[in-house]
Coordinates of C-alpha atoms in Angstrom, one line a residue:
M1 CA -11.3 -3.2 4.4
K2 CA -14.7 -4.7 5.6
F3 CA -18.0 -3.6 4.3
F4 CA -21.2 -4.1 6.2
I5 CA -24.7 -4.0 4.8
L6 CA -26.8 -2.6 7.6
Q7 CA -30.3 -3.8 8.1
S8 CA -33.0 -1.8 9.8
K9 CA -34.0 -2.7 13.4
Q10 CA -37.3 -4.0 12.0
G11 CA -35.4 -6.5 9.8
Q12 CA -36.8 -4.8 6.6
N13 CA -34.5 -4.7 3.7
S14 CA -35.0 -2.8 0.5
I15 CA -33.8 -4.4 -2.8
S16 CA -33.3 -1.0 -4.3
A17 CA -31.2 0.0 -1.3
F18 CA -29.2 -3.2 -1.6
K19 CA -28.5 -2.5 -5.2
S20 CA -27.5 1.0 -4.4
V21 CA -25.0 -0.1 -1.7
L22 CA -23.7 -2.9 -4.0
S23 CA -23.2 -0.4 -6.8
S24 CA -21.3 1.9 -4.5
L25 CA -19.1 -1.0 -3.3
I26 CA -18.2 -1.9 -6.8
A27 CA -17.3 1.7 -7.6
I28 CA -15.1 2.0 -4.5
C29 CA -13.4 -1.3 -5.4
C30 CA -12.7 -0.1 -8.9
I31 CA -11.2 3.1 -7.5
L32 CA -9.0 1.3 -5.0
S33 CA -7.9 -1.2 -7.6
A34 CA -6.7 1.6 -9.8
M35 CA -5.0 3.4 -7.0
F36 CA -3.3 0.4 -5.4
A37 CA -3.0 -2.1 -8.2
P38 CA -0.1 -4.1 -6.7
I39 CA -2.2 -5.0 -3.6
G40 CA -5.7 -4.9 -5.1
Y41 CA -5.9 -8.7 -5.2
A42 CA -5.6 -9.0 -1.4
Q43 CA -8.6 -6.8 -0.5
F44 CA -11.0 -9.7 0.3
Q45 CA -10.7 -13.0 2.0
S46 CA -12.4 -14.7 -0.9
D47 CA -9.5 -13.9 -3.2
S48 CA -7.4 -16.7 -1.7
K49 CA -7.5 -18.7 -5.0
R50 CA -6.4 -15.7 -6.9
I51 CA -3.5 -15.1 -4.4
E52 CA -2.5 -18.7 -4.8
R53 CA -2.4 -18.3 -8.6
I54 CA -0.4 -15.1 -8.4
L55 CA 2.2 -16.7 -6.1
T56 CA 2.6 -19.7 -8.3
P57 CA 6.1 -19.5 -9.9
T58 CA 6.0 -18.3 -13.4
E59 CA 6.8 -20.5 -16.4
D60 CA 6.9 -17.6 -18.9
F61 CA 10.3 -15.9 -19.1
S62 CA 9.7 -13.9 -22.3
K63 CA 8.7 -10.9 -20.3
A64 CA 8.6 -9.6 -16.7
E65 CA 5.8 -10.5 -14.4
K66 CA 3.2 -8.0 -13.4
Y67 CA 4.4 -5.8 -10.5
E68 CA 7.8 -7.4 -10.6
T69 CA 9.5 -4.0 -10.2
R70 CA 7.7 -3.6 -6.8
S71 CA 9.9 -5.8 -4.6
G72 CA 8.2 -4.4 -1.5
G73 CA 4.7 -4.0 -2.9
A74 CA 3.3 -0.5 -2.5
A75 CA 6.1 0.2 0.0
T76 CA 8.7 -0.1 -2.7
V77 CA 11.1 2.8 -3.0
F78 CA 11.6 4.4 -6.5
E79 CA 14.4 6.8 -5.7
S80 CA 17.7 7.5 -7.5
I81 CA 20.2 4.7 -7.1
N82 CA 23.0 5.8 -4.8
S83 CA 24.7 5.1 -1.5
N84 CA 21.5 6.0 0.3
S85 CA 19.3 3.4 -1.5
F86 CA 18.7 1.3 1.6
S87 CA 17.8 4.3 3.8
H88 CA 14.5 5.5 2.5
P89 CA 11.1 5.1 4.3
S90 CA 8.3 2.9 2.9
A91 CA 7.0 4.7 -0.2
N92 CA 3.4 4.3 1.0
M93 CA 4.0 6.0 4.4
S94 CA 1.8 8.9 5.2
F95 CA 3.4 12.3 5.8
E96 CA 2.4 12.2 9.5
R97 CA 4.2 8.9 10.1
K98 CA 7.4 10.0 8.4
A99 CA 8.2 12.1 11.5
Q100 CA 8.4 8.9 13.5
F101 CA 10.6 7.3 10.9
F102 CA 13.1 10.2 10.9
V103 CA 13.3 10.3 14.7
G104 CA 13.9 6.5 14.6
N105 CA 16.6 7.1 12.0
G106 CA 18.4 9.5 14.4
L107 CA 18.3 6.9 17.2
F108 CA 19.5 4.2 14.8
R109 CA 22.5 6.4 13.9
K110 CA 23.0 7.7 17.4
F111 CA 26.5 7.3 19.0
W112 CA 26.3 6.0 22.6
V113 CA 28.9 7.1 25.1
S114 CA 30.0 5.6 28.4
A115 CA 28.4 6.4 31.7
P116 CA 28.4 8.7 33.5
S117 CA 28.0 11.5 31.0
S118 CA 26.5 14.9 30.9
T119 CA 24.3 13.7 28.0
K120 CA 22.2 11.4 30.1
S121 CA 20.1 10.3 27.1
S122 CA 23.1 9.0 25.3
D123 CA 25.1 7.3 28.0
G124 CA 25.3 3.6 28.9
L125 CA 27.6 2.3 26.2
G126 CA 29.1 -1.1 27.0
P127 CA 31.0 -1.7 29.2
L128 CA 31.9 -4.2 26.5
F129 CA 30.7 -3.6 22.9
N130 CA 31.2 -4.2 19.2
A131 CA 29.8 -0.9 17.9
R132 CA 28.8 2.5 19.2
S133 CA 25.6 2.7 17.1
C134 CA 23.3 0.5 15.1
Q135 CA 24.7 2.1 12.0
G136 CA 28.2 1.1 13.2
C137 CA 27.4 -2.5 12.1
H138 CA 24.6 -2.0 9.5
I139 CA 26.5 0.7 7.6
K140 CA 24.1 2.8 5.5
D141 CA 21.5 0.2 6.6
G142 CA 23.3 -2.3 4.5
R143 CA 25.7 -5.2 4.7
G144 CA 28.8 -5.6 6.9
Q145 CA 32.1 -7.1 5.9
P146 CA 35.0 -9.0 7.4
P147 CA 37.9 -6.9 8.6
A148 CA 40.9 -6.4 6.5
F149 CA 44.1 -7.9 7.7
G150 CA 45.4 -6.0 10.8
Q151 CA 42.1 -4.2 11.3
K152 CA 39.6 -4.6 14.1
A153 CA 36.2 -6.0 13.1
T154 CA 33.6 -3.2 13.0
S155 CA 30.6 -4.8 11.2
M156 CA 31.2 -8.4 11.9
I157 CA 31.1 -10.3 15.2
L158 CA 32.0 -13.7 16.6
R159 CA 29.3 -15.7 18.4
V160 CA 30.6 -18.0 21.1
S161 CA 29.0 -21.2 22.3
I162 CA 29.9 -24.3 24.2
Q163 CA 28.7 -27.9 24.4
L164 CA 25.8 -28.6 26.8
Q165 CA 27.2 -29.8 30.1
T166 CA 24.2 -30.7 32.3
N167 CA 20.7 -32.0 32.0
A168 CA 19.4 -28.6 33.1
E169 CA 21.2 -27.0 30.2
K170 CA 19.9 -29.5 27.8
E171 CA 16.4 -28.9 29.1
L172 CA 16.8 -25.2 28.7
L173 CA 17.8 -25.7 25.0
K174 CA 15.1 -28.3 24.4
S175 CA 12.4 -25.9 25.7
N176 CA 13.8 -23.1 23.6
R177 CA 14.3 -20.9 26.6
R178 CA 17.9 -20.5 25.5
K179 CA 19.3 -20.4 21.9
S180 CA 22.7 -21.8 22.9
M181 CA 25.0 -22.1 25.9
P182 CA 27.5 -19.2 26.3
D183 CA 31.1 -19.5 27.2
P184 CA 31.3 -19.1 31.0
T185 CA 33.9 -16.3 30.8
Y186 CA 33.2 -14.5 27.5
G187 CA 29.4 -15.0 27.2
D188 CA 27.5 -15.3 23.9
Q189 CA 29.6 -13.0 21.9
L190 CA 33.2 -11.7 21.7
Q191 CA 33.3 -7.9 22.2
N192 CA 36.5 -6.4 20.8
F193 CA 35.9 -2.8 22.2
S194 CA 35.4 -1.5 25.8
V195 CA 34.9 1.6 27.8
Q196 CA 37.8 3.2 29.7
G197 CA 38.9 1.1 32.6
V198 CA 37.6 -2.2 31.3
G199 CA 39.6 -4.5 29.1
A200 CA 38.1 -5.5 25.7
E201 CA 37.7 -9.3 25.5
G202 CA 39.9 -10.0 22.5
E203 CA 40.4 -9.6 18.8
M204 CA 39.2 -11.7 15.8
L205 CA 41.9 -13.1 13.6
I206 CA 40.9 -14.5 10.1
T207 CA 43.1 -16.4 7.8
Y208 CA 42.1 -17.7 4.3
Q209 CA 43.1 -20.7 2.2
E210 CA 42.4 -20.5 -1.5
T211 CA 40.6 -23.5 -3.1
P212 CA 40.2 -23.7 -6.9
I213 CA 36.9 -24.8 -8.5
E214 CA 36.9 -25.7 -12.1
L215 CA 33.7 -25.0 -14.1
A216 CA 32.4 -27.0 -17.0
D217 CA 33.7 -24.6 -19.6
G218 CA 37.2 -24.6 -18.2
E219 CA 37.0 -21.4 -16.2
T220 CA 38.5 -21.7 -12.7
V221 CA 37.2 -19.8 -9.7
N222 CA 39.2 -19.6 -6.5
L223 CA 37.1 -19.9 -3.3
R224 CA 38.7 -18.6 0.0
K225 CA 38.0 -20.8 3.0
P226 CA 38.3 -18.8 6.3
S227 CA 39.6 -20.0 9.6
Y228 CA 38.9 -18.1 12.9
E229 CA 40.7 -17.6 16.1
V230 CA 40.7 -15.1 18.9
T231 CA 43.9 -13.3 20.0
R232 CA 44.8 -11.1 23.0
L233 CA 42.2 -12.7 25.2
T234 CA 42.0 -10.5 28.3
Y235 CA 40.1 -12.7 30.7
G236 CA 41.8 -16.0 30.2
P237 CA 41.3 -18.8 27.7
L238 CA 38.0 -19.7 26.1
Q239 CA 36.5 -23.0 27.2
Q240 CA 38.2 -25.9 25.4
D241 CA 35.1 -26.9 23.4
A242 CA 34.1 -23.3 22.5
V243 CA 32.6 -22.9 19.0
L244 CA 33.2 -19.6 17.1
S245 CA 30.5 -18.5 14.6
P246 CA 31.3 -15.4 12.5
R247 CA 28.4 -13.2 11.4
V248 CA 28.5 -10.1 9.2
A249 CA 25.8 -7.6 9.8
P250 CA 23.0 -8.2 7.2
P251 CA 21.0 -5.5 5.4
V252 CA 18.0 -4.3 7.4
I253 CA 15.7 -3.3 4.5
G254 CA 12.3 -4.9 4.3
M255 CA 12.3 -6.3 7.8
G256 CA 8.7 -5.1 8.6
L257 CA 7.5 -6.8 5.4
L258 CA 9.1 -10.1 6.4
E259 CA 7.6 -9.8 9.9
A260 CA 4.2 -9.2 8.2
I261 CA 4.2 -12.6 6.4
A262 CA 1.6 -14.9 8.0
E263 CA 3.4 -17.7 10.0
E264 CA 1.3 -20.3 8.4
D265 CA 2.3 -19.2 4.9
I266 CA 6.0 -19.8 5.8
L267 CA 5.3 -23.1 7.6
A268 CA 3.4 -24.3 4.6
W269 CA 6.7 -24.7 2.8
E270 CA 8.3 -26.9 5.4
D271 CA 9.3 -30.3 4.1
V272 CA 11.3 -31.7 6.9
D273 CA 11.3 -35.3 5.5
D274 CA 11.7 -34.2 1.8
L275 CA 8.4 -35.9 0.9
D276 CA 8.4 -34.4 -2.6
R277 CA 11.9 -35.8 -3.1
D278 CA 13.4 -32.6 -4.6
G279 CA 16.4 -32.8 -2.2
I280 CA 15.2 -29.7 -0.3
S281 CA 13.8 -30.1 3.2
G282 CA 13.4 -26.7 4.8
R283 CA 12.3 -26.4 8.4
A284 CA 11.3 -23.6 10.7
N285 CA 13.4 -22.4 13.6
I286 CA 11.0 -22.2 16.5
V287 CA 12.3 -19.9 19.1
W288 CA 11.2 -18.3 22.4
S289 CA 9.7 -14.9 22.2
D290 CA 10.7 -12.8 25.2
E291 CA 8.4 -10.1 23.8
Y292 CA 5.3 -12.3 23.8
N293 CA 6.4 -15.0 26.3
R294 CA 5.7 -17.9 23.9
L295 CA 7.2 -20.0 21.1
M296 CA 7.2 -18.3 17.7
L297 CA 8.6 -18.7 14.3
G298 CA 12.2 -17.4 14.0
R299 CA 12.5 -15.0 11.1
F300 CA 15.6 -12.8 11.7
G301 CA 19.3 -13.4 12.0
W302 CA 21.5 -15.7 10.0
K303 CA 19.9 -18.8 11.7
G304 CA 16.5 -17.3 12.3
G305 CA 17.2 -16.9 16.0
N306 CA 14.8 -14.0 16.6
P307 CA 11.0 -13.9 16.0
T308 CA 10.3 -10.2 15.8
V309 CA 11.8 -6.9 14.8
V310 CA 11.7 -5.7 18.5
Q311 CA 13.5 -8.8 19.8
Q312 CA 16.1 -8.6 17.0
S313 CA 16.7 -5.0 17.8
A314 CA 16.8 -5.4 21.6
S315 CA 19.2 -8.4 21.3
A316 CA 21.5 -6.3 19.2
F317 CA 21.4 -3.4 21.6
L318 CA 22.3 -5.8 24.4
A319 CA 25.1 -7.8 22.8
D320 CA 26.5 -5.4 20.2
I321 CA 26.3 -2.0 22.0
G322 CA 25.7 -3.0 25.7
I323 CA 22.5 -1.0 26.0
A324 CA 19.7 -2.1 28.3
T325 CA 16.2 -2.1 26.9
P326 CA 12.8 -2.8 28.5
L327 CA 13.0 -6.3 27.0
Y328 CA 16.5 -6.9 28.2
P329 CA 17.1 -4.6 31.2
N330 CA 20.7 -5.6 31.8
P331 CA 23.0 -2.5 31.7
Y332 CA 26.1 -4.6 31.6
G333 CA 25.3 -6.2 28.3
D334 CA 27.1 -9.5 27.6
C335 CA 29.4 -9.2 30.7
T336 CA 29.7 -12.5 32.7
K337 CA 30.2 -13.0 36.4
M338 CA 33.9 -13.7 35.7
Q339 CA 34.4 -10.1 34.4
L340 CA 34.3 -8.2 37.7
E341 CA 35.5 -4.8 36.4
C342 CA 32.8 -4.9 33.8
L343 CA 30.1 -5.5 36.4
S344 CA 31.4 -2.8 38.7
S345 CA 31.3 -0.1 36.0
P346 CA 28.7 2.7 36.1
H347 CA 25.7 2.3 33.9
G348 CA 23.4 4.7 32.1
G349 CA 20.1 3.5 33.6
E350 CA 17.9 5.8 35.6
T351 CA 18.4 3.8 38.8
D352 CA 19.7 0.4 39.8
E353 CA 16.1 -0.7 40.2
F354 CA 15.3 0.6 36.7
P355 CA 18.5 0.2 34.7
V356 CA 17.0 0.7 31.3
E357 CA 19.2 2.8 29.1
I358 CA 16.8 3.3 26.2
N359 CA 13.1 3.5 27.2
S360 CA 10.1 1.9 25.7
E361 CA 9.1 5.0 23.7
L362 CA 12.5 5.4 22.0
M363 CA 12.7 1.6 21.5
A364 CA 9.4 1.7 19.7
L365 CA 10.8 4.4 17.4
V366 CA 13.8 2.3 16.6
A367 CA 11.5 -0.6 15.7
F368 CA 9.3 1.6 13.6
Y369 CA 12.3 2.8 11.7
T370 CA 13.7 -0.7 11.1
R371 CA 10.3 -2.0 10.0
N372 CA 10.0 0.8 7.5
L373 CA 13.3 0.8 5.7
G374 CA 12.0 0.5 2.2
V375 CA 13.1 -2.1 -0.4
P376 CA 14.5 -0.5 -3.6
A377 CA 12.6 -1.2 -6.9
R378 CA 13.9 -3.8 -9.3
R379 CA 15.9 -2.6 -12.3
D380 CA 15.8 -3.6 -15.9
V381 CA 13.3 -6.3 -15.4
Q382 CA 12.5 -6.4 -19.2
D383 CA 16.2 -6.8 -20.2
L384 CA 16.6 -10.0 -22.3
Q385 CA 19.7 -11.1 -20.5
I386 CA 18.1 -10.6 -17.1
L387 CA 15.0 -12.6 -18.2
E388 CA 17.3 -15.4 -19.3
G389 CA 19.1 -15.3 -16.0
K390 CA 15.7 -15.5 -14.2
R391 CA 14.8 -18.6 -16.3
L392 CA 18.1 -20.2 -15.3
F393 CA 17.5 -19.3 -11.6
Y394 CA 14.1 -21.0 -11.7
E395 CA 15.3 -24.0 -13.7
A396 CA 18.2 -24.7 -11.3
N397 CA 15.5 -24.7 -8.6
C398 CA 17.1 -21.9 -6.7
I399 CA 13.5 -20.9 -5.9
G400 CA 13.3 -24.1 -3.8
C401 CA 14.8 -22.0 -1.0
H402 CA 14.8 -18.5 -2.4
R403 CA 11.0 -18.4 -2.8
P404 CA 10.2 -15.4 -5.0
K405 CA 6.8 -14.1 -3.6
F406 CA 4.6 -13.8 -0.6
V407 CA 1.5 -11.8 0.3
T408 CA 1.7 -10.1 3.7
R409 CA -1.0 -10.4 6.4
R410 CA -4.1 -8.2 6.6
D411 CA -3.5 -7.5 10.3
S412 CA 0.3 -6.8 10.3
I413 CA 1.7 -4.4 12.8
G414 CA 2.3 -1.6 10.4
E415 CA -0.2 -0.2 7.9
E416 CA 2.6 0.2 5.4
Q417 CA 3.2 -3.6 5.4
S418 CA -0.4 -4.8 5.2
F419 CA -1.7 -6.6 2.2
Q420 CA 1.4 -6.4 0.0
L421 CA 2.6 -8.6 -2.7
I422 CA 6.4 -8.7 -2.0
W423 CA 9.4 -10.4 -3.7
P424 CA 12.0 -11.2 -1.0
Y425 CA 13.4 -14.3 -2.7
S426 CA 13.4 -16.2 0.6
D427 CA 11.3 -18.9 2.4
L428 CA 12.7 -17.8 5.8
L429 CA 13.3 -21.5 6.6
L430 CA 16.4 -23.3 7.7
H431 CA 18.4 -25.4 5.2
D432 CA 21.4 -27.7 5.5
M433 CA 24.0 -25.9 3.4
G434 CA 26.6 -28.6 3.6
E435 CA 29.9 -29.0 5.4
G436 CA 31.6 -26.2 3.5
L437 CA 29.5 -23.5 5.2
A438 CA 29.0 -25.3 8.5
D439 CA 29.9 -23.4 11.6
G440 CA 29.1 -26.1 14.2
S441 CA 27.0 -23.6 16.1
I442 CA 23.6 -24.5 17.5
E443 CA 20.9 -21.7 17.7
S444 CA 17.6 -22.9 19.1
K445 CA 16.4 -25.6 16.5
A446 CA 19.1 -24.7 14.0
N447 CA 22.1 -27.1 13.9
G448 CA 25.7 -26.4 12.9
R449 CA 25.0 -27.0 9.2
E450 CA 21.8 -25.0 8.9
W451 CA 21.2 -21.4 7.8
R452 CA 18.0 -19.4 7.2
T453 CA 17.6 -18.5 3.6
P454 CA 18.6 -14.9 3.4
P455 CA 16.4 -12.5 1.3
L456 CA 17.9 -11.5 -2.0
W457 CA 16.1 -8.2 -2.5
G458 CA 18.6 -5.4 -2.8
I459 CA 21.6 -7.7 -3.2
G460 CA 22.6 -6.2 -6.5
L461 CA 23.0 -2.8 -4.8
T462 CA 25.5 -4.0 -2.2
E463 CA 28.5 -2.4 -3.9
T464 CA 26.6 0.9 -4.5
V465 CA 25.6 1.2 -0.9
N466 CA 28.4 -0.4 1.0
G467 CA 31.4 -0.3 -1.4
H468 CA 32.1 -4.0 -1.4
T469 CA 30.8 -7.3 -2.7
F470 CA 31.4 -9.7 0.2
F471 CA 28.6 -12.2 0.7
L472 CA 27.4 -15.1 2.8
H473 CA 27.2 -15.1 6.6
D474 CA 30.9 -14.4 7.1
G475 CA 31.7 -12.4 3.9
R476 CA 34.0 -15.1 2.6
A477 CA 32.5 -14.9 -1.0
R478 CA 34.0 -11.9 -2.9
N479 CA 31.2 -11.9 -5.5
L480 CA 27.9 -13.6 -6.2
L481 CA 29.4 -16.4 -8.3
E482 CA 31.7 -17.4 -5.4
A483 CA 28.6 -17.2 -3.0
I484 CA 26.8 -19.7 -5.3
L485 CA 29.8 -22.0 -5.5
W486 CA 29.9 -22.3 -1.7
H487 CA 26.4 -23.7 -1.7
G488 CA 26.2 -27.4 -0.7
G489 CA 23.9 -29.7 1.1
E490 CA 20.3 -29.1 0.0
A491 CA 21.6 -26.6 -2.6
E492 CA 24.2 -29.0 -4.1
D493 CA 22.1 -29.9 -7.2
S494 CA 21.5 -26.3 -8.0
K495 CA 25.1 -25.5 -7.6
Q496 CA 26.1 -28.3 -10.0
Q497 CA 23.7 -26.9 -12.6
V498 CA 25.5 -23.5 -12.3
I499 CA 28.9 -25.2 -12.7
A500 CA 27.6 -26.9 -15.9
M501 CA 26.4 -23.6 -17.4
T502 CA 28.2 -21.8 -20.2
R503 CA 29.9 -18.5 -19.5
S504 CA 27.1 -16.6 -21.2
E505 CA 24.5 -18.4 -19.1
R506 CA 26.4 -17.7 -15.8
E507 CA 26.7 -14.0 -16.8
A508 CA 22.9 -14.0 -17.4
L509 CA 22.3 -15.6 -14.0
I510 CA 24.5 -13.0 -12.2
A511 CA 22.9 -10.2 -14.2
F512 CA 19.5 -11.4 -12.8
L513 CA 20.8 -11.4 -9.3
H514 CA 22.2 -7.9 -9.7
S515 CA 18.8 -6.7 -10.8
L516 CA 17.2 -7.7 -7.5

């Protein structure tokens, strides 16, 4: 909000008038502060020092911090905890804008069908696909999981990439015009479903090997190490050097708030050369924005491969469902020139010259919905065990990557996301997580050992919403303790501190994570 003191055209200025205006401004500020306390500190540019003080990690673990229950600022959802906890709109959304949210919700849940269909607004599926709807992967707007033995993957995909072959390919990757090089036959992603008349590409097969880890107090935790292969390949073998990178669908809550963080506020935490010698050297993934036709900070995806909500959504429509959007007007999705029956299939676009299968107006509604999926409020923040777990989380320097707080921009795309104190517990940077979690896959600037720090908000509600507790990029961890024990690389020291904890300390740490 900007306030302007208007002077008369003659340049005259009355002191009494100035006092009156100033008095009115103070009164307005007091009213706004009372109404919107969680965001009151961000009203004026001159409050930067106060913002910096508020964002400084706490050293007092005797009580909860102010506004700590409001994970998403004023947009935080205070609804009953149940399986719909990730599906509510931003709490500060006006009644008029909720109509857009609920239409977007319908599009997010919409089942697409193959073309041609009598329902023209819903045809265009595939020809190759992983899911028939956005909700097919992001079940209840939450976290996917690896398939059980003998089942097809429905909320987990396999990315496919190959080594760079030519100087031209290397130049494309260097300029960030491509994130990785696709397999010439199977493209960027393995699609395990297809429309009638087209063969699905293959099926993911996962095997696990158990590895015991002994903790300092004698407890043993078994970690399961996955191996991946593809069976029933329809179009011949993968290229010999093909790299498979498994990805479960992440929760989609709070994406608009993450998009609203100023780029410079994220880049400020880069420490590529580890100049502070804390063992953590986060760096940004700089990616090409097809939406804005320039390089931008990557914020979304397991390796930060997409810069905006729109590009993330359009990429998923293309690769996961095979739906053409204005950003990616390819009605054949991830089909390659080697898959002739796929390329000869009918599509759901209006014409061959305009093959878009979801238009710009509907795409904007999907983006609006995704930006405004509210973050649930924290629970039990004053509980003594949870406060102790928070202390241990901070002391183990987990916050070196899982940064607790940010303040969003004043000029963010959505009014619901503007000027909010949020608690994502992520720095949105890439970190080397060690050989144990390495997938060998390059994605723009991210190498095969690097992953973007995933936000932790809502993580304690995974079982409530999705009925499981599988974590990490491929769901290998069966609970939060296993997820911690898979950490390596820059997180090795923090992991070792967890290993050295007593049982009661570990239980407190996990209780804190469950409260997020």
